[in-house]
Coordinates of C-alpha atoms and ligand atoms in Angstrom, one line a residue:
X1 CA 115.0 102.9 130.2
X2 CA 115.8 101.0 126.7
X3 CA 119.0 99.8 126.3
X4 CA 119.8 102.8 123.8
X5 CA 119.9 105.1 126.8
X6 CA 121.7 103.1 128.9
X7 CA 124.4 104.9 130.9
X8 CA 127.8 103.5 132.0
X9 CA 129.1 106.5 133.9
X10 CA 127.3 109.2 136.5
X11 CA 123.9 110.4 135.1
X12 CA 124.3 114.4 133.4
X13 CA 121.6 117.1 134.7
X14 CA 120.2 116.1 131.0
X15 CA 119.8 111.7 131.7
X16 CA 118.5 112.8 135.3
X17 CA 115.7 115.4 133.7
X18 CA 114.7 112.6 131.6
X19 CA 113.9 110.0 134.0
X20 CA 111.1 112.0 134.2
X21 CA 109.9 110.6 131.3
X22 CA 110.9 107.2 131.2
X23 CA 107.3 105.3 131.7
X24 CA 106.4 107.1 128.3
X25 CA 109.6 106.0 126.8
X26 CA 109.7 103.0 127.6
X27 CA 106.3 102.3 125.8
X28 CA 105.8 100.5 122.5
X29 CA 106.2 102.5 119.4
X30 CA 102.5 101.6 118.3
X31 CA 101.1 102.7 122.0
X32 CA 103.0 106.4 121.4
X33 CA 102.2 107.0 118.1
X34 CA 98.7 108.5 118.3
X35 CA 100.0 110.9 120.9
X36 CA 102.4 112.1 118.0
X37 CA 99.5 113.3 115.9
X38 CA 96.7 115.7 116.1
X39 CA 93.1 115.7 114.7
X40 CA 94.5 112.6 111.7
X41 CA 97.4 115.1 110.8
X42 CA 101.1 114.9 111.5
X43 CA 101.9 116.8 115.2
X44 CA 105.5 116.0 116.2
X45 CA 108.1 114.0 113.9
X46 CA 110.0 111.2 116.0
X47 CA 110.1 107.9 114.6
X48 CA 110.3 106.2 111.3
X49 CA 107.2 103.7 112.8
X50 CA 105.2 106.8 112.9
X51 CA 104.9 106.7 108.8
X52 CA 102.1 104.4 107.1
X53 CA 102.7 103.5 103.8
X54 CA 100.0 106.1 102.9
X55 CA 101.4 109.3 104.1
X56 CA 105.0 108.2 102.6
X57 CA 103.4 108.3 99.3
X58 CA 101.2 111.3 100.4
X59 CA 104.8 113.0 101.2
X60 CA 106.4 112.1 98.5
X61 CA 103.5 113.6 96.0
X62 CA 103.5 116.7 97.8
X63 CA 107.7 117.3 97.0
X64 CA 107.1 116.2 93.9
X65 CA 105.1 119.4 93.4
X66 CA 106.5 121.3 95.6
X67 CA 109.7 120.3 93.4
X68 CA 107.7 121.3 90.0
X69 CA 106.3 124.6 91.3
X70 CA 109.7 125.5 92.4
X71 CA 110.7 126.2 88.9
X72 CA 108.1 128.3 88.2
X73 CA 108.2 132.0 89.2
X74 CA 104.9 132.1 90.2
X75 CA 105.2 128.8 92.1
X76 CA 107.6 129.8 93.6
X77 CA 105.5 133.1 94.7
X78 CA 103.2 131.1 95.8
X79 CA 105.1 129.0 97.6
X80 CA 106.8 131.5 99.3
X81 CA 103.6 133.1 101.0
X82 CA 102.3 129.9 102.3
X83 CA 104.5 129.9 105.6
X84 CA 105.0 133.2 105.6
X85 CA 103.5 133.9 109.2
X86 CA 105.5 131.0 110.9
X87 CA 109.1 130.6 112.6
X88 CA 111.3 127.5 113.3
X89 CA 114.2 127.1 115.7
X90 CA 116.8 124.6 114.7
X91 CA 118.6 123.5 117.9
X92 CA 121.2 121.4 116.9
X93 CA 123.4 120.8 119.6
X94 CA 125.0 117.8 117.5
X95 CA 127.3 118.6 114.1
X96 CA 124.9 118.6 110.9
X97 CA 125.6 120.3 107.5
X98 CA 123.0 118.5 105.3
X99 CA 120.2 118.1 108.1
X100 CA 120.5 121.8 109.2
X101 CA 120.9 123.3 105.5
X102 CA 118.0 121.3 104.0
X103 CA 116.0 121.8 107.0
X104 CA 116.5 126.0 106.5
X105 CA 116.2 125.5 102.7
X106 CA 112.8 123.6 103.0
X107 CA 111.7 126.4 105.8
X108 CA 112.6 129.7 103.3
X109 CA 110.8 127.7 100.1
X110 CA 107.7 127.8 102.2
X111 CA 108.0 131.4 103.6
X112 CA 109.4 130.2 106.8
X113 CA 111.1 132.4 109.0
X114 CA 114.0 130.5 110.8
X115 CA 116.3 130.8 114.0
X116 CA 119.6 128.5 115.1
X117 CA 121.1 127.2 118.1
X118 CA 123.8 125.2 117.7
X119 CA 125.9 125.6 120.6
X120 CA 124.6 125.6 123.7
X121 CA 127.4 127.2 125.6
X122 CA 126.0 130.0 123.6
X123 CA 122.3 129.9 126.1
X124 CA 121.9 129.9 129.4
X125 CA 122.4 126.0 129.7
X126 CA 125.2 127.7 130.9
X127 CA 123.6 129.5 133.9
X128 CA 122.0 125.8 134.9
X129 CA 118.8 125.9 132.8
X130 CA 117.4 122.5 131.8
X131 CA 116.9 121.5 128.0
X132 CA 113.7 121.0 128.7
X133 CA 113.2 125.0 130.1
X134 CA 115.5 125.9 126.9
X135 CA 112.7 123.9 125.0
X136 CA 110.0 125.4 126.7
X137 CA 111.2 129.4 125.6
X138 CA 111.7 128.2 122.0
X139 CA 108.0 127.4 122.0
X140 CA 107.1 131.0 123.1
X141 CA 109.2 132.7 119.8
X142 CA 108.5 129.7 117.8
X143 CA 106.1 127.7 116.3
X144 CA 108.5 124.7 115.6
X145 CA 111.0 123.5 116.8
X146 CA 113.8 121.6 114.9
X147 CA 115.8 119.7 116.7
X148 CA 119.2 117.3 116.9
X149 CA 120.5 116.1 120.1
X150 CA 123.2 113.2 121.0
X151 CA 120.4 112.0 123.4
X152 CA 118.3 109.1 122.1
X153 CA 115.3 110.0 123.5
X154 CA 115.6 114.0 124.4
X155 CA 113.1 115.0 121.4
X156 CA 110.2 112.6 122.4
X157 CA 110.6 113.7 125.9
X158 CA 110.0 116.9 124.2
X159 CA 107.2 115.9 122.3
X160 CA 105.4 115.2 125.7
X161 CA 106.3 118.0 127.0
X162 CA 104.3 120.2 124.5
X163 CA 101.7 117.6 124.7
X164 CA 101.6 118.0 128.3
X165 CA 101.6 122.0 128.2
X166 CA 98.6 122.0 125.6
X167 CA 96.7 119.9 127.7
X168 CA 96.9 122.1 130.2
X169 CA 96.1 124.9 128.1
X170 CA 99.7 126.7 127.6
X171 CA 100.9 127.4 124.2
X172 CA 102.6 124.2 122.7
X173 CA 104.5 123.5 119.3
X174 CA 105.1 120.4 117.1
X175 CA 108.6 118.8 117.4
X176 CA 110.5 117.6 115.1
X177 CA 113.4 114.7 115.5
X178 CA 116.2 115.5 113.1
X179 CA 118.7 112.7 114.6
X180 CA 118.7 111.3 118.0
X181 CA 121.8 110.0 119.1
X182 CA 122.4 106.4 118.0
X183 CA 118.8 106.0 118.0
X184 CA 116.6 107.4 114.8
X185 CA 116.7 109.7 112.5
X186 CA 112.9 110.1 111.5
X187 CA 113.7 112.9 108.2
X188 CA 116.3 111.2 106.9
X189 CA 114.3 108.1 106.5
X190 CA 111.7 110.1 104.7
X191 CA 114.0 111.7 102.5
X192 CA 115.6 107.8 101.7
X193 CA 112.0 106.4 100.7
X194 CA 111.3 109.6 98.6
X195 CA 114.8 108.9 97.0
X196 CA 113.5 105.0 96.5
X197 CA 110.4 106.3 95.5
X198 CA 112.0 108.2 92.4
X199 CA 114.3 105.7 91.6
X200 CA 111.8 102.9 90.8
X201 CA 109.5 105.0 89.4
X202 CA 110.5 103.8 86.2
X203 CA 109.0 106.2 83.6
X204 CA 109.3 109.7 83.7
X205 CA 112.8 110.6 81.4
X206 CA 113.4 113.6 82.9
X207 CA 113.4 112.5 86.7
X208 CA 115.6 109.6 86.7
X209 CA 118.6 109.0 84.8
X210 CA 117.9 105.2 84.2
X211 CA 114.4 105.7 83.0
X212 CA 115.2 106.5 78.8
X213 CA 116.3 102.9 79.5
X214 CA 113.0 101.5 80.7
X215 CA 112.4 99.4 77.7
X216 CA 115.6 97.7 78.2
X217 CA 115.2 97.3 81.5
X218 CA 111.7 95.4 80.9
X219 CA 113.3 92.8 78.9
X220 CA 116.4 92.4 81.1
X221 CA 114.1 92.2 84.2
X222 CA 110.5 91.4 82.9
X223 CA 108.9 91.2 86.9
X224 CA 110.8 94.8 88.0
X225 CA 107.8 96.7 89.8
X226 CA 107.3 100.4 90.2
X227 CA 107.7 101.3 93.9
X228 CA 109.4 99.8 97.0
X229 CA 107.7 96.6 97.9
X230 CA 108.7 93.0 96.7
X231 CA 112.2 94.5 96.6
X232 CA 115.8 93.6 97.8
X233 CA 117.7 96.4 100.6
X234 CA 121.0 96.1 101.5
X235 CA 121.9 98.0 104.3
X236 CA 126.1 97.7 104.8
X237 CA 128.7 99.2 107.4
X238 CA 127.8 100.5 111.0
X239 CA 123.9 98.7 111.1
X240 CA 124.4 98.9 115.3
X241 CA 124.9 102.4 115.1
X242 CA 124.0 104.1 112.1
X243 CA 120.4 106.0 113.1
X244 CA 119.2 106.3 109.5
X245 CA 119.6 102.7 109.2
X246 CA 117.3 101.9 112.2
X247 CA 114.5 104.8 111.0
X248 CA 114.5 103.6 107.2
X249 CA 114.5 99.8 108.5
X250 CA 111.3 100.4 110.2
X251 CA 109.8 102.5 107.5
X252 CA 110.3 99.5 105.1
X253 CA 109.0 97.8 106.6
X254 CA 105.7 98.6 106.2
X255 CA 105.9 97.6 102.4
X256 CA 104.9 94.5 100.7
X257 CA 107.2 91.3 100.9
X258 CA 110.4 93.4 101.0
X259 CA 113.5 91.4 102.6
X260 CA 116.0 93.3 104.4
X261 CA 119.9 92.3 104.1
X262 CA 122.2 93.6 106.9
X263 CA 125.8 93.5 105.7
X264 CA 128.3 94.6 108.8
X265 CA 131.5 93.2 110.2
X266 CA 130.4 89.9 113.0
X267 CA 131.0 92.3 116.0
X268 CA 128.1 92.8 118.5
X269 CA 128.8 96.8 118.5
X270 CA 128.6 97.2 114.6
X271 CA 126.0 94.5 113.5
X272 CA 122.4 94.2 114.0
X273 CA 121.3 95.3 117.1
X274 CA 118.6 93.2 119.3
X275 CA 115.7 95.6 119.8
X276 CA 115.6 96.2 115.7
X277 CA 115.8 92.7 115.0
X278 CA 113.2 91.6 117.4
X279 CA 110.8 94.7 115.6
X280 CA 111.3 93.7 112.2
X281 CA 110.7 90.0 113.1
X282 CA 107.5 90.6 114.8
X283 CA 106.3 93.0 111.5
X284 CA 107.3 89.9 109.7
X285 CA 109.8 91.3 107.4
X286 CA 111.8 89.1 105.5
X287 CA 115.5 89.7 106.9
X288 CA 119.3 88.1 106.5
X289 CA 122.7 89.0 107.9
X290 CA 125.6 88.4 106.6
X291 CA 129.5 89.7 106.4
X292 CA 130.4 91.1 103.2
X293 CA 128.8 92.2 100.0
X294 CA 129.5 89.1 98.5
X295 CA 128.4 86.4 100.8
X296 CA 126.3 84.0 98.8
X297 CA 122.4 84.1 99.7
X298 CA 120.7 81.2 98.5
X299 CA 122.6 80.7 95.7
X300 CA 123.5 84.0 94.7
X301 CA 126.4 86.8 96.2
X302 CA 124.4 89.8 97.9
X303 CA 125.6 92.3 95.7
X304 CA 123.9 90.6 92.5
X305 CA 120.8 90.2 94.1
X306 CA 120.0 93.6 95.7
X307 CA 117.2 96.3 94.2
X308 CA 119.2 99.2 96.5
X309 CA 122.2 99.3 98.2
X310 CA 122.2 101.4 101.5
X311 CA 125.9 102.6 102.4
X312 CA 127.3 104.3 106.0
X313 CA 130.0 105.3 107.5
X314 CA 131.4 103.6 111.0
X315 CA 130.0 106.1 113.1
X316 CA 133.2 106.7 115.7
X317 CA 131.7 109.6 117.6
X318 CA 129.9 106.6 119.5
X319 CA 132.7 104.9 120.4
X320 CA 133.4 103.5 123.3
X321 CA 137.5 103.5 125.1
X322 CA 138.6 100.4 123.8
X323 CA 136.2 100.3 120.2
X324 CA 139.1 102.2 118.3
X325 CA 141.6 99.7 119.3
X326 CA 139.4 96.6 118.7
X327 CA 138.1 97.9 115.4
X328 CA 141.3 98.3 114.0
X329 CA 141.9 94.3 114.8
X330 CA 139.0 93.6 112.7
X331 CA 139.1 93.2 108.8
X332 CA 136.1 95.7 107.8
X333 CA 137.0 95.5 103.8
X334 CA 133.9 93.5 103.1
X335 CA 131.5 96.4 103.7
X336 CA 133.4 98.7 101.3
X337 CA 132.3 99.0 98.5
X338 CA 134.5 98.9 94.8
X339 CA 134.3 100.0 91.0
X340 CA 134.3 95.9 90.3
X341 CA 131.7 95.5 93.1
X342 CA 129.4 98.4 91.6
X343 CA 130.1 96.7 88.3
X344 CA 128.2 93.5 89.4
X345 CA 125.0 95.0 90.9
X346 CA 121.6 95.6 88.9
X347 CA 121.9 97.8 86.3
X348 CA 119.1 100.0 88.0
X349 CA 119.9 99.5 91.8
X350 CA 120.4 102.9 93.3
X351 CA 123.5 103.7 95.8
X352 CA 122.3 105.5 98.6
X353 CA 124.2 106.8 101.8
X354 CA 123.0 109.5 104.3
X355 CA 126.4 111.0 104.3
X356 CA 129.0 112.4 105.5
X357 CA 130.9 109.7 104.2
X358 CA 134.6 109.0 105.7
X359 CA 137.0 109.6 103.5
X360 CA 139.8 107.9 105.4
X361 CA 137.3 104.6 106.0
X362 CA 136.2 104.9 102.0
X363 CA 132.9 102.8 102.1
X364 CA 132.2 104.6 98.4
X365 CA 135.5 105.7 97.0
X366 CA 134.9 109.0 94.7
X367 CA 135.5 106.9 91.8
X368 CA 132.0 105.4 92.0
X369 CA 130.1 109.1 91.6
X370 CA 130.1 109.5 88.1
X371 CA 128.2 106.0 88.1
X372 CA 124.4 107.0 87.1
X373 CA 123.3 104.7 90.0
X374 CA 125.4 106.7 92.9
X375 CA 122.0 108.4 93.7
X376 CA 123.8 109.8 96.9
X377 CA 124.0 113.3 95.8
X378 CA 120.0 113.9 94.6
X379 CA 119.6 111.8 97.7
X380 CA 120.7 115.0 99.4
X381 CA 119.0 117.5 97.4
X382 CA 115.7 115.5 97.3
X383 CA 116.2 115.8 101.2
X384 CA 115.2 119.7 100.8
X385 CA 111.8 118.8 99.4
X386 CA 110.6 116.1 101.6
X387 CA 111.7 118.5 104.5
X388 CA 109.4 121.1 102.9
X389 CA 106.4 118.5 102.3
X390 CA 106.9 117.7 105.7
X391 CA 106.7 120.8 106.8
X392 CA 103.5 121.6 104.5
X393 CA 102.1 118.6 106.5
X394 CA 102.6 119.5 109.4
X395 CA 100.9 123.4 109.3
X396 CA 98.1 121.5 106.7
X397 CA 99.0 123.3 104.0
X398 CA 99.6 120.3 101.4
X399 CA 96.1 120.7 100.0
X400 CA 96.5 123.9 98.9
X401 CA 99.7 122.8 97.2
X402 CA 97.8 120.7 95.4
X403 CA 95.0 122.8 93.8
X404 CA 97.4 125.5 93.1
X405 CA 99.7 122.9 91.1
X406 CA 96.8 120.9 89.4
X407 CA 95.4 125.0 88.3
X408 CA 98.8 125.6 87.3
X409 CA 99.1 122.3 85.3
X410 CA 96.2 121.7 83.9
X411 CA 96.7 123.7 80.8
X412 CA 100.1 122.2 80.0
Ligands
LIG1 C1 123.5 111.0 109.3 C2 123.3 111.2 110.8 O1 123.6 112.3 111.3 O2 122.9 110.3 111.4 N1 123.8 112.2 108.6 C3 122.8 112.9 108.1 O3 122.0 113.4 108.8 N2 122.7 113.0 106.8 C4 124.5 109.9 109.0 C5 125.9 109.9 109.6 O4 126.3 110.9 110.3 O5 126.6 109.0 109.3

């Protein structure tokens, strides 16, 4: 199994049901990926390297009007009817507040009918029943199934297992990954690029609050591009951990001449891992690591140099006995970041961070929120709408968003 499901203690009922599916697993991304979608069209949501660059734009589009019609009473109507006939079942057997809400936000905007479990000592896992039978009742109830685990792989496994029931003709439903242990985090990827998206859009006044400046910003920086490739990412904190940095890694990649900067403490638990490096050096990405926000990168500190700064929290709920104790032995003040370092970066570079953030660590102390680049709070909100476009995707819907919102604006 990959390294990321590695155990170091006797195997659960859940590791043993998955050995099952370990020769699928263990597969390349690009080998899986076509068994993820259905006629051309989205099927079950798993990884970030399941997104071209194509469909993120596609995606994004489709919030963006699902956004617009959303103000409008009879969008909204409209809206409302499209799912009206479907249900989802969120199993989130891990602790999520923005995942969970947005998700059930995204499913009522579209009609959507949806269910919760969120403990499982609340099902009959307690009687001895396998995820994977828990998994295969939702699909009789629901016609999606939403779901968070602490196991890496548990929601591909349950991506085959659909595929394998509607291949042998029972009633099957698409899956969709909303966080997989330390492993991805396939939505919150999308909703990072749609953030990305908006924030070097560059032109419309009323979406981004930098934009009534985009004159000024020409003149400052005459060769800034719409859009996310040629551009700068820092990434800084937990980068060996941190899901939503491994998901949104891979979806970068798959722009134009970006280069990726890693900023996290020299430890082997909390910097890059292996298995990401080696996939973003085989898609050729352009790609540094470094210590602290202001180590000097060919002749300039990171901070100065990046487009977008990626923040995260140390994510403790994967640590190991003696991580607390070591952690504390290392200095981790380089990958916080500070009203003088903010002051420094591009006067357009957005702050993202998937949040929670730690309050006690402080990677972005509250001070830095009223700063119209700490994006982190529409970051949230825009996670609603991608969730809904996904959504819209995914049931094949998205056209008829389309003609309804270019009938609607057409006269305007
Ligand atoms: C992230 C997660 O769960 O991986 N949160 C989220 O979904 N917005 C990031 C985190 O917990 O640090």
């Amino acid at each position: 199994m990959s390294s990321q499901s590695a155990v170091d203690h006797a195997p659960t009922q859940d590791e043993l049901d998955l050995l099952h599916y370990e020769s699928r697993i263990d597969r390349p991304v690009r080998i899986k990926v076509p068994e993820l979608h259905r006629d051309e069209r989205l099927r079950h949501v798993i990884f970030g390297g399941q997104f071209s660059v194509d469909m993120l734009e596609d995606l994004g589009a489709t919030a963006d009007k699902i956004r617009a019609l959303s103000r409008m009473r009879n969008g909204q109507d409209f809206l409302l009817h499209l799912l009206h006939h479907k249900r989802a079942m969120l199993y989130f057997t891990q602790p999520s507040t923005r995942t969970f809400l947005s998700f059930m936000a995204a499913c009522q905007i579209l009609g959507m009918t949806c269910n919760e479990v969120r403990d499982p000592t609340t099902s009959s896992e307690t009687k001895g029943e396998t995820r994977f039978d828990s998994i295969r009742m939702f699909s009789s109830y629901f016609d999606l199934i939403i779901m968070r685990s602490k196991l890496p792989s548990l929601a591909e496994a349950c991506a085959y297992l659909m595929n394998d029931l509607a291949d042998s003709g029972n009633r099957s439903v698409p899956i969709v990954n909303a966080g997989s242990g330390a492993d991805e985090h396939p939505t919150q990827a999308l909703l990072d690029i749609y953030t990305l998206q908006r924030s070097f859009q560059f032109t419309d006044p009323k979406d981004s609050p930098i934009s009534n400046r985009y004159n000024n910003l020409r003149q400052n920086f005459p060769n800034l591009m719409k859009g996310l490739a040629g551009k700068v990412y820092g990434f800084c904190g937990d980068i060996g951990r941190g899901r939503t940095v491994r998901s949104l890694a891979s979806l970068l990649a798959n722009y134009q001449d970006v280069t990726l900067i890693f900023i996290a403490p020299n430890d082997p638990t909390l910097s890059l891992h292996d298995d990401l490096r080696r996939r973003l050096v085989n898609r050729g990405v352009r790609m540094v690591e470094v210590e602290s926000l202001e180590e000097v990168v060919e002749g300039m500190p990171v901070i100065e140099q990046i487009d977008a700064l990626y923040m995260t929290r140390i994510q403790k709920e994967h640590n190991g006995p003696s991580d607390e104790a070591h952690f504390a032995e290392l200095d981790l003040s380089p990958c916080k970041l500070t009203r003088e370092l903010v002051a420094r970066m591009k006067s357009y570079a957005p702050i993202l961070h998937p949040f929670p953030r730690d309050q006690r660590f402080g990677e972005i102390p509250t001070e830095i929120d009223d700063d119209p680049r700490a994006m982190y709070f529409r970051q949230a909100r825009n996670g609603m709408w991608i969730r809904a476009a996904l959504l819209a995707s995914i049931f094949g819907v998205d056209h008829q968003i389309s003609r309804f919102f270019h009938e609607e604006t057409k006269n305007v």
